[in-house]
XYZ file of C-alpha atoms in Angstrom:
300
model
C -0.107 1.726 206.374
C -3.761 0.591 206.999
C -3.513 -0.886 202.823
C -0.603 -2.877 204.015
C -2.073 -4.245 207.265
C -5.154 -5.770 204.938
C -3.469 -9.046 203.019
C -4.912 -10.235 200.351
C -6.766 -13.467 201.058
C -6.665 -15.969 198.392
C -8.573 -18.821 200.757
C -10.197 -19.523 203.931
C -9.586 -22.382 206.366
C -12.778 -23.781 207.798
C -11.989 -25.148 211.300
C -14.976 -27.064 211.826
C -14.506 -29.529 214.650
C -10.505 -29.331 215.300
C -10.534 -28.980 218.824
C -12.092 -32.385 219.219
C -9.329 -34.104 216.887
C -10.638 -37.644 219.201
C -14.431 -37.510 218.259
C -13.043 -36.702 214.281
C -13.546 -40.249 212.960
C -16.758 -41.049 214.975
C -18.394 -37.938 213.942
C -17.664 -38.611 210.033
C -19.129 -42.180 209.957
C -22.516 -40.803 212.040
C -22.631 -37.391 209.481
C -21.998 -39.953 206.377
C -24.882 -42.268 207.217
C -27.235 -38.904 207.697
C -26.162 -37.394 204.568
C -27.043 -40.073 203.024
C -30.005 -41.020 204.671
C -31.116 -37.107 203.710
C -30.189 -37.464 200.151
C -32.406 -40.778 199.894
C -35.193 -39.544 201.711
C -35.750 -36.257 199.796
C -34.784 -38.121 196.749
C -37.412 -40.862 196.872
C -40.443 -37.961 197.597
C -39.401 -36.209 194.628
C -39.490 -39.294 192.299
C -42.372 -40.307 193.654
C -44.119 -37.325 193.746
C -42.926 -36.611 189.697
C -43.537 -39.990 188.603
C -47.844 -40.334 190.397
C -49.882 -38.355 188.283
C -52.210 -38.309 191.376
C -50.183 -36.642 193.741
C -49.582 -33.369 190.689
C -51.336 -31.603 193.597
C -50.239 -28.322 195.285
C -49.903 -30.092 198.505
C -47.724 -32.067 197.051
C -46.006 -30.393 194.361
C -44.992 -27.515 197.063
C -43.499 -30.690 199.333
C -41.465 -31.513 196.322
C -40.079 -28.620 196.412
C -39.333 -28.572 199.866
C -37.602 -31.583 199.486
C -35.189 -29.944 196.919
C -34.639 -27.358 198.603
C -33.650 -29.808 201.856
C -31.572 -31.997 199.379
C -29.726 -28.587 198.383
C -28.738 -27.697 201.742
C -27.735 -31.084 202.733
C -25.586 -31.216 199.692
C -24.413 -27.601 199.644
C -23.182 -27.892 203.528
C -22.337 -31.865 204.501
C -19.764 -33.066 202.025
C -17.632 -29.751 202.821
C -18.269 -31.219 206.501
C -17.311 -34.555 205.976
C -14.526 -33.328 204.385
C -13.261 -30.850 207.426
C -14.055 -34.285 209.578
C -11.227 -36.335 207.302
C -8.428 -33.701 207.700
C -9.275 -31.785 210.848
C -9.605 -28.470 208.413
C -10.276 -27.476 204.900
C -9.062 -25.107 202.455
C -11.655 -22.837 200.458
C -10.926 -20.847 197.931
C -12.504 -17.071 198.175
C -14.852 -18.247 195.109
C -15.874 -21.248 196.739
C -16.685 -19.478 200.534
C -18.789 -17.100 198.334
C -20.679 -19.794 196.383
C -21.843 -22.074 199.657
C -22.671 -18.833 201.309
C -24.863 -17.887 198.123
C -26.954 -21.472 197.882
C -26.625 -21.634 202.104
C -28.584 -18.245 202.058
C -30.693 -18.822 198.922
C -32.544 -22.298 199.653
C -32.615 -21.081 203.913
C -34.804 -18.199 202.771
C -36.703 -20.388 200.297
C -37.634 -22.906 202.531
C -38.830 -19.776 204.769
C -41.011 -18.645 202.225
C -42.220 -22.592 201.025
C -43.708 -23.163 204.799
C -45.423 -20.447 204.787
C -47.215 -20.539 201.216
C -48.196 -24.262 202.227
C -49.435 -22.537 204.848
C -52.129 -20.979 202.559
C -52.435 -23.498 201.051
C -53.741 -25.735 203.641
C -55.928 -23.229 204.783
C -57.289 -22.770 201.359
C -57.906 -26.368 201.350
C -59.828 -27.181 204.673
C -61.528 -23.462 205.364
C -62.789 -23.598 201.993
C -62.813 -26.928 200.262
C -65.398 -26.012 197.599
C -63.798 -22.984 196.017
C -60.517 -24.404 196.725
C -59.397 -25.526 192.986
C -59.997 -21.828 191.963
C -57.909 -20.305 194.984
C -55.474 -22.718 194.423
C -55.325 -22.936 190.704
C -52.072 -23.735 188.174
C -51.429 -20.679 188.157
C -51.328 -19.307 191.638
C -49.407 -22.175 192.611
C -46.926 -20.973 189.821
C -46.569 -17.328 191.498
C -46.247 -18.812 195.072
C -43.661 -20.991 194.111
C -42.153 -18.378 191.718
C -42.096 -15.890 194.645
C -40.366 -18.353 197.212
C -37.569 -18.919 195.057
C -36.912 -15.398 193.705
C -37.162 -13.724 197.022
C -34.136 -16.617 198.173
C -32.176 -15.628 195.150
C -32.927 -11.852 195.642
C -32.005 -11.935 199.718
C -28.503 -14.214 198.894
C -27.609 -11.796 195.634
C -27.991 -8.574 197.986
C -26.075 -10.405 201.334
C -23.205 -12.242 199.258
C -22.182 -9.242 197.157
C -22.225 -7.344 200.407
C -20.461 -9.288 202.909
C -17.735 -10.163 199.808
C -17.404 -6.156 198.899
C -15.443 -5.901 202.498
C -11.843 -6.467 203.015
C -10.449 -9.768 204.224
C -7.176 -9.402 206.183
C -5.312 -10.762 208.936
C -6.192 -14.445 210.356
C -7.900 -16.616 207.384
C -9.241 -19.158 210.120
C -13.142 -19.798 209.700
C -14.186 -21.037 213.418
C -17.092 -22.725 211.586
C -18.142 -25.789 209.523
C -19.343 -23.597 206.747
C -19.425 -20.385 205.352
C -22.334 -18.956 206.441
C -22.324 -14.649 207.044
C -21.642 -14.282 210.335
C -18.947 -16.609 210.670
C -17.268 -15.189 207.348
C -18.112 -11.499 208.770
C -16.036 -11.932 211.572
C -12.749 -11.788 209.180
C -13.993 -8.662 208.056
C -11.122 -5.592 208.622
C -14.084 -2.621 208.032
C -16.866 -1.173 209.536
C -19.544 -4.017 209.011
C -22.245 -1.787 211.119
C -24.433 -0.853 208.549
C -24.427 -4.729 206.946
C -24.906 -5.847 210.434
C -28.210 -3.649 210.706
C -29.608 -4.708 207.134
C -28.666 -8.403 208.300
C -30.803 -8.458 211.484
C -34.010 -6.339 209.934
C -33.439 -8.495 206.873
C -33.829 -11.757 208.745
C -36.524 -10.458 210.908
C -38.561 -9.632 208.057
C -37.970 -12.837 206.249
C -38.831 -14.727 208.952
C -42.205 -12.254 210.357
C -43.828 -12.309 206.893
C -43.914 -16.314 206.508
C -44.319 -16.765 209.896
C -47.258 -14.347 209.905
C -49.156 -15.805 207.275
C -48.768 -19.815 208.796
C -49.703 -18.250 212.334
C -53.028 -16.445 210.325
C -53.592 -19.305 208.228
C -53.523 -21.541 211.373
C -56.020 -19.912 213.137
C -58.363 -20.010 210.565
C -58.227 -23.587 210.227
C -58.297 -24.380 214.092
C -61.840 -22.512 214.222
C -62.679 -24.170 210.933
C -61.695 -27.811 212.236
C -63.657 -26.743 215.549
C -66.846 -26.395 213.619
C -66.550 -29.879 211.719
C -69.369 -32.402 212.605
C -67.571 -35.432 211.485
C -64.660 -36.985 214.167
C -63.168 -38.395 211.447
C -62.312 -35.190 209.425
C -61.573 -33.299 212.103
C -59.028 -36.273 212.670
C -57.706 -35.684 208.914
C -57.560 -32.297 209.246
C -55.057 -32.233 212.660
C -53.239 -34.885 210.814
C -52.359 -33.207 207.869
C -51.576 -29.983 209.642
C -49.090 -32.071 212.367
C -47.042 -32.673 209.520
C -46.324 -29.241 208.055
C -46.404 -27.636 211.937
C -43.640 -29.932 213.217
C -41.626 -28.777 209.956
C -42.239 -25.122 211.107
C -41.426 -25.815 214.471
C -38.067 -27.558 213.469
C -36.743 -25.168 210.661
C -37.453 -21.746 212.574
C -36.547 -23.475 215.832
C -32.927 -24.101 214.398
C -32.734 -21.005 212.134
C -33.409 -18.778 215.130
C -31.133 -19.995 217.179
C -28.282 -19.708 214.268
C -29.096 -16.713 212.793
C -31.141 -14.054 215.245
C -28.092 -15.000 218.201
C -26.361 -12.171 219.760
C -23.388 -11.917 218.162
C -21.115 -12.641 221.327
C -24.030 -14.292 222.804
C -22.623 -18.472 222.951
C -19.284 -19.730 222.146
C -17.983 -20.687 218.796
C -18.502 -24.652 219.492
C -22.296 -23.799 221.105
C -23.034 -21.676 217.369
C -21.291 -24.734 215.408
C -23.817 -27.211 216.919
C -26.889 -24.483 216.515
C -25.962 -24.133 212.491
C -25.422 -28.115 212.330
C -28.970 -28.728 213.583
C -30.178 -26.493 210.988
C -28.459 -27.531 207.977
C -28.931 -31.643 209.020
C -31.682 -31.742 211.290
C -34.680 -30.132 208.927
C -33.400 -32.016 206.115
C -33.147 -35.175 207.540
C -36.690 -35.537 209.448
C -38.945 -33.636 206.702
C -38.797 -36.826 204.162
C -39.887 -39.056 207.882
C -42.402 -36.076 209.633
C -44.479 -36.293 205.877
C -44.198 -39.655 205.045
C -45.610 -41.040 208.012
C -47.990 -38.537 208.380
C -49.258 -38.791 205.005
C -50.810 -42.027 203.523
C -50.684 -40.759 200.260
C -47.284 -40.734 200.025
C -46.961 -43.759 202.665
C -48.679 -46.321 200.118
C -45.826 -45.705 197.358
């Protein structure tokens, strides 16, 4: 009886915004003109960056890759918004659900990992400026970058498979504007406990270890900038770390708030709005916090 209960669920229906049907057209012409203004932003830093053989730095080389990874979540989650914003809801194919989910989760985790090797790498630069090019050699910047991007693809692998492996049954309805886990885990019909558990530690853990190294590498670098004689590089100094600690402040401000809630803990619109400042907010303002931050990048 319980293997006829359980349908089998060809497609999801992301909800998105639907029970504002009034704000739909508004809200697609403002989340157009940020898409866009995302994709141009993170676009232009990468060309630039690839194109000035002066800026083949790690500082800047790991910024390019932020900026991909921003692009990639931008284009991963927005056009399957804008599209939910045109027809009030969206069909998604099982496949598809499980590929967002898969990049949503991969470049999330890599951007995790990316703040906090730049992290190390700004304190490899100002605490010891001498011996920096052999800390931060070719190579090591290699294995940092490496690392950031395999441990994404590792964590997504392990959660997709997982959260896919369970049944689907009963009401297809995705009260969300994307697939992200635990809006997908929700339709679930078995005992999601034990994913649940390896969810939360697994976030916790992604999160601690990045988070532990910028808050290390930080306070190095405040007692280092403390000791400087010269106004002016101390001024340098604050102003190149400004840059990277508003970007840590905004991406595990937002992820936070959409991924370590209580599961009951807000209502479906207050979690929509949480996950929409974290998928368009980050990407959005990290092209603007390190341009104008950074004359470098400001004179191109």
């Amino acid at each position: 009886m319980k293997m006829q209960n359980q349908s089998s669920v060809a497609e999801f229906i992301l909800l998105g915004f639907s029970n504002f049907p009034e704000l739909q057209e508004q809200l697609f012409g403002a989340f157009l003109v940020v898409y866009l203004v995302t994709l141009m932003g993170n676009a232009i830093i990468i060309v630039v960056i690839s194109l000035e053989q002066s800026l083949h730095v790690p500082l800047y080389l790991f910024l390019q890759n932020l900026s991909v990874v921003d692009m990639g979540i931008s284009m991963v989650i927005m056009p399957v918004m804008l599209v939910i914003l045109s027809t009030e809801k969206m069909r998604i194919s099982i496949l598809g659900c499980l590929v967002q989910m898969y990049f949503i989760l991969t470049l999330g985790v890599t951007e995790c990992f990316l703040l906090g090797v730049m992290a190390f790498d700004l304190f490899a630069a100002i605490c010891h400026p001498l011996s920096y090019p052999m800390i931060m050699n070719k190579m090591v910047f290699m294995k940092l970058v490496t690392f950031s991007w395999v441990s994404g693809i590792t964590v997504a692998t392990v959660q997709t498979i997982w959260v896919f492996s369970f049944p689907f049954c009963g009401d297809k309805k995705i009260n969300h504007i994307s697939c992200e886990t635990p809006a997908v885990l929700e339709l679930a019909c078995a005992d999601t406990f034990l994913f649940e558990i390896y969810a939360f530690i697994g976030t916790i853990l992604t999160v601690i270890v990045p988070f532990s190294l910028i808050f290390l590498s930080y306070i190095r670098i405040l007692f280092a900038i403390l000791k400087m004689p010269s106004t002016t590089g101390k001024q340098k100094a604050f102003s190149t770390c400004a840059s990277h600690l508003t970007s840590v402040t905004l991406f595990y401000g937002t992820a936070s708030m959409t991924y370590l809630q209580p599961k009951s803990g807000y209502s479906p619109e207050t979690k929509k709005l949480t996950s929409l400042a974290f998928s368009l907010l980050t990407p959005l303002l990290n092209p603007l916090i390190y341009s104008l931050r950074n004359m470098d990048l400001h004179t191109f």
